[in-house]
mmCIF file of C-alpha atoms in Angstrom:
data_model
loop_
_atom_site.group_PDB
_atom_site.id
_atom_site.type_symbol
_atom_site.label_atom_id
_atom_site.label_comp_id
_atom_site.label_asym_id
_atom_site.label_seq_id
_atom_site.Cartn_x
_atom_site.Cartn_y
_atom_site.Cartn_z
ATOM 1 C CA UNK A 271 -0.212 0.251 0.378
ATOM 2 C CA UNK A 272 1.610 3.295 -0.697
ATOM 3 C CA UNK A 273 2.194 6.772 1.039
ATOM 4 C CA UNK A 274 -1.000 8.334 2.345
ATOM 5 C CA UNK A 275 -3.915 5.551 1.192
ATOM 6 C CA UNK A 276 -6.149 4.550 3.704
ATOM 7 C CA UNK A 277 -6.841 0.469 3.685
ATOM 8 C CA UNK A 278 -9.825 -1.327 3.901
ATOM 9 C CA UNK A 279 -11.910 -2.330 6.217
ATOM 10 C CA UNK A 280 -11.241 -5.360 7.704
ATOM 11 C CA UNK A 281 -13.845 -8.579 7.656
ATOM 12 C CA UNK A 282 -14.057 -8.050 11.534
ATOM 13 C CA UNK A 283 -14.972 -3.528 11.208
ATOM 14 C CA UNK A 284 -17.072 -4.291 7.690
ATOM 15 C CA UNK A 285 -19.068 -7.001 9.875
ATOM 16 C CA UNK A 286 -19.812 -4.743 12.825
ATOM 17 C CA UNK A 287 -20.296 -1.704 10.011
ATOM 18 C CA UNK A 288 -23.160 -4.106 8.674
ATOM 19 C CA UNK A 289 -24.145 -5.381 11.751
ATOM 20 C CA UNK A 290 -24.679 -1.508 12.954
ATOM 21 C CA UNK A 291 -27.757 -0.335 10.052
ATOM 22 C CA UNK A 292 -27.087 2.581 10.321
ATOM 23 C CA UNK A 293 -27.388 3.502 14.189
ATOM 24 C CA UNK A 294 -24.299 5.178 14.269
ATOM 25 C CA UNK A 295 -25.302 8.220 12.503
ATOM 26 C CA UNK A 296 -28.202 9.077 14.905
ATOM 27 C CA UNK A 297 -26.354 7.278 18.267
ATOM 28 C CA UNK A 298 -29.207 9.589 19.916
ATOM 29 C CA UNK A 299 -31.849 7.294 18.438
ATOM 30 C CA UNK A 300 -32.712 4.090 21.592
ATOM 31 C CA UNK A 301 -31.747 6.033 24.024
ATOM 32 C CA UNK A 302 -33.399 7.030 27.338
ATOM 33 C CA UNK A 303 -34.892 10.560 26.566
ATOM 34 C CA UNK A 304 -34.331 14.518 28.275
ATOM 35 C CA UNK A 305 -36.572 15.254 30.002
ATOM 36 C CA UNK A 306 -39.540 17.510 27.421
ATOM 37 C CA UNK A 307 -37.840 20.750 29.586
ATOM 38 C CA UNK A 308 -34.162 19.589 29.311
ATOM 39 C CA UNK A 309 -34.555 18.648 24.854
ATOM 40 C CA UNK A 310 -36.605 22.273 24.792
ATOM 41 C CA UNK A 311 -34.229 24.766 27.160
ATOM 42 C CA UNK A 312 -31.054 23.030 24.930
ATOM 43 C CA UNK A 313 -31.342 20.772 21.947
ATOM 44 C CA UNK A 314 -32.544 22.428 18.299
ATOM 45 C CA UNK A 315 -35.947 19.732 19.799
ATOM 46 C CA UNK A 316 -38.294 22.288 20.220
ATOM 47 C CA UNK A 317 -37.308 23.790 16.149
ATOM 48 C CA UNK A 318 -37.694 19.986 15.009
ATOM 49 C CA UNK A 319 -40.585 19.812 15.689
ATOM 50 C CA UNK A 320 -41.848 23.165 14.798
ATOM 51 C CA UNK A 321 -40.509 22.283 11.804
ATOM 52 C CA UNK A 322 -41.770 19.194 11.625
ATOM 53 C CA UNK A 323 -45.554 20.074 12.365
ATOM 54 C CA UNK A 324 -45.139 22.316 9.731
ATOM 55 C CA UNK A 325 -44.245 20.540 7.556
ATOM 56 C CA UNK A 326 -47.355 17.750 8.314
ATOM 57 C CA UNK A 327 -49.630 20.949 8.009
ATOM 58 C CA UNK A 328 -48.645 22.597 4.814
ATOM 59 C CA UNK A 329 -46.856 19.353 2.545
ATOM 60 C CA UNK A 330 -49.451 18.044 0.682
ATOM 61 C CA UNK A 331 -46.732 14.842 0.554
ATOM 62 C CA UNK A 332 -47.862 13.759 4.610
ATOM 63 C CA UNK A 333 -51.185 12.949 3.066
ATOM 64 C CA UNK A 334 -49.343 9.832 2.567
ATOM 65 C CA UNK A 335 -49.839 9.208 6.762
ATOM 66 C CA UNK A 336 -53.758 8.715 5.665
ATOM 67 C CA UNK A 337 -53.113 6.716 3.500
ATOM 68 C CA UNK A 338 -51.157 4.577 5.459
ATOM 69 C CA UNK A 339 -54.511 4.473 7.826
ATOM 70 C CA UNK A 340 -56.461 3.783 4.916
ATOM 71 C CA UNK A 341 -54.001 0.729 3.951
ATOM 72 C CA UNK A 342 -54.916 -0.640 7.683
ATOM 73 C CA UNK A 343 -51.131 1.008 9.307
ATOM 74 C CA UNK A 344 -51.472 1.957 12.505
ATOM 75 C CA UNK A 345 -49.658 5.185 12.175
ATOM 76 C CA UNK A 346 -49.615 8.054 15.144
ATOM 77 C CA UNK A 347 -48.025 10.916 14.305
ATOM 78 C CA UNK A 348 -46.675 11.789 17.377
ATOM 79 C CA UNK A 349 -44.807 8.888 17.979
ATOM 80 C CA UNK A 350 -44.350 7.792 14.473
ATOM 81 C CA UNK A 351 -41.375 10.537 14.184
ATOM 82 C CA UNK A 352 -38.754 11.089 16.588
ATOM 83 C CA UNK A 353 -36.331 14.269 16.226
ATOM 84 C CA UNK A 354 -32.638 13.298 17.004
ATOM 85 C CA UNK A 355 -28.686 14.384 17.364
ATOM 86 C CA UNK A 356 -27.971 12.647 14.224
ATOM 87 C CA UNK A 357 -24.066 12.586 13.040
ATOM 88 C CA UNK A 358 -23.410 15.749 9.958
ATOM 89 C CA UNK A 359 -23.932 14.102 7.307
ATOM 90 C CA UNK A 360 -26.740 12.889 7.241
ATOM 91 C CA UNK A 361 -30.348 14.050 7.400
ATOM 92 C CA UNK A 362 -33.410 11.374 8.678
ATOM 93 C CA UNK A 363 -33.909 8.077 8.288
ATOM 94 C CA UNK A 364 -36.358 5.264 7.968
ATOM 95 C CA UNK A 365 -36.108 2.936 11.160
ATOM 96 C CA UNK A 366 -38.548 -0.238 9.527
ATOM 97 C CA UNK A 367 -37.960 -1.793 13.339
ATOM 98 C CA UNK A 368 -39.145 1.095 15.168
ATOM 99 C CA UNK A 369 -41.355 2.709 11.516
ATOM 100 C CA UNK A 370 -40.756 5.080 12.839
ATOM 101 C CA UNK A 371 -38.545 8.496 10.961
ATOM 102 C CA UNK A 372 -36.241 9.768 12.855
ATOM 103 C CA UNK A 373 -35.946 13.895 11.180
ATOM 104 C CA UNK A 374 -31.560 15.017 12.125
ATOM 105 C CA UNK A 375 -32.955 17.666 14.471
ATOM 106 C CA UNK A 376 -29.392 18.984 14.943
ATOM 107 C CA UNK A 377 -29.020 19.290 9.940
ATOM 108 C CA UNK A 378 -32.032 19.882 9.021
ATOM 109 C CA UNK A 379 -33.438 23.290 8.559
ATOM 110 C CA UNK A 380 -37.600 23.952 6.729
ATOM 111 C CA UNK A 381 -36.701 23.003 3.315
ATOM 112 C CA UNK A 382 -34.645 20.497 3.538
ATOM 113 C CA UNK A 383 -37.012 19.225 6.398
ATOM 114 C CA UNK A 384 -40.291 18.768 4.016
ATOM 115 C CA UNK A 385 -38.331 16.847 1.733
ATOM 116 C CA UNK A 386 -36.668 14.475 4.077
ATOM 117 C CA UNK A 387 -40.203 13.958 5.577
ATOM 118 C CA UNK A 388 -41.945 13.383 1.870
ATOM 119 C CA UNK A 389 -38.953 10.776 1.692
ATOM 120 C CA UNK A 390 -38.734 9.053 4.541
ATOM 121 C CA UNK A 391 -42.943 8.476 4.323
ATOM 122 C CA UNK A 392 -42.294 6.572 1.136
ATOM 123 C CA UNK A 393 -40.294 4.543 2.804
ATOM 124 C CA UNK A 394 -43.036 4.550 5.723
ATOM 125 C CA UNK A 395 -45.327 3.341 3.567
ATOM 126 C CA UNK A 396 -43.390 1.186 1.279
ATOM 127 C CA UNK A 397 -42.790 -0.518 4.480
ATOM 128 C CA UNK A 398 -46.544 -0.918 5.518
ATOM 129 C CA UNK A 399 -48.411 -1.427 2.148
ATOM 130 C CA UNK A 400 -45.807 -3.096 0.397
ATOM 131 C CA UNK A 401 -43.756 -5.693 3.521
ATOM 132 C CA UNK A 402 -40.961 -4.682 1.745
ATOM 133 C CA UNK A 403 -37.400 -6.327 3.283
ATOM 134 C CA UNK A 404 -34.886 -3.094 3.140
ATOM 135 C CA UNK A 405 -31.789 -5.759 4.172
ATOM 136 C CA UNK A 406 -32.424 -9.229 1.890
ATOM 137 C CA UNK A 407 -33.730 -7.582 -1.324
ATOM 138 C CA UNK A 408 -32.432 -5.241 -3.120
ATOM 139 C CA UNK A 409 -35.111 -4.620 -5.183
ATOM 140 C CA UNK A 410 -36.993 -3.314 -2.360
ATOM 141 C CA UNK A 411 -35.211 -1.409 -1.414
ATOM 142 C CA UNK A 412 -34.327 0.054 -5.100
ATOM 143 C CA UNK A 413 -37.441 0.082 -5.377
ATOM 144 C CA UNK A 414 -38.094 2.863 -2.401
ATOM 145 C CA UNK A 415 -35.585 4.873 -3.222
ATOM 146 C CA UNK A 416 -36.835 5.987 -6.955
#
């Protein structure tokens, strides 16, 4: 290997990355939540919640939540979304294990929030309605991304 080149990850490191399922990008996910007062005063949580509310009120794609309900999916908008601190390289994601849309409160602004919510709602709809196998069928993943 030449000087300045980065060595490829070992099999052990690669296995850890694959088992991680992206949770390293949202390290606050699934941790014990702080009190409402602490989240509101000392983080971007309150701002994220306000941007989410505005998006759900104004964005026509928020109607996907109603379509999910009509398809027999359980939807609670207050539990279906989670504002979390994330790695700077992501804005949000869909957690299929919890059927929850994670919004990165420390990296998102309103116009980007609209896009992220729309994109992740499509994944949530596909997960519920089409029973997508996210980790074993690359065609399912590709179809949802298109």
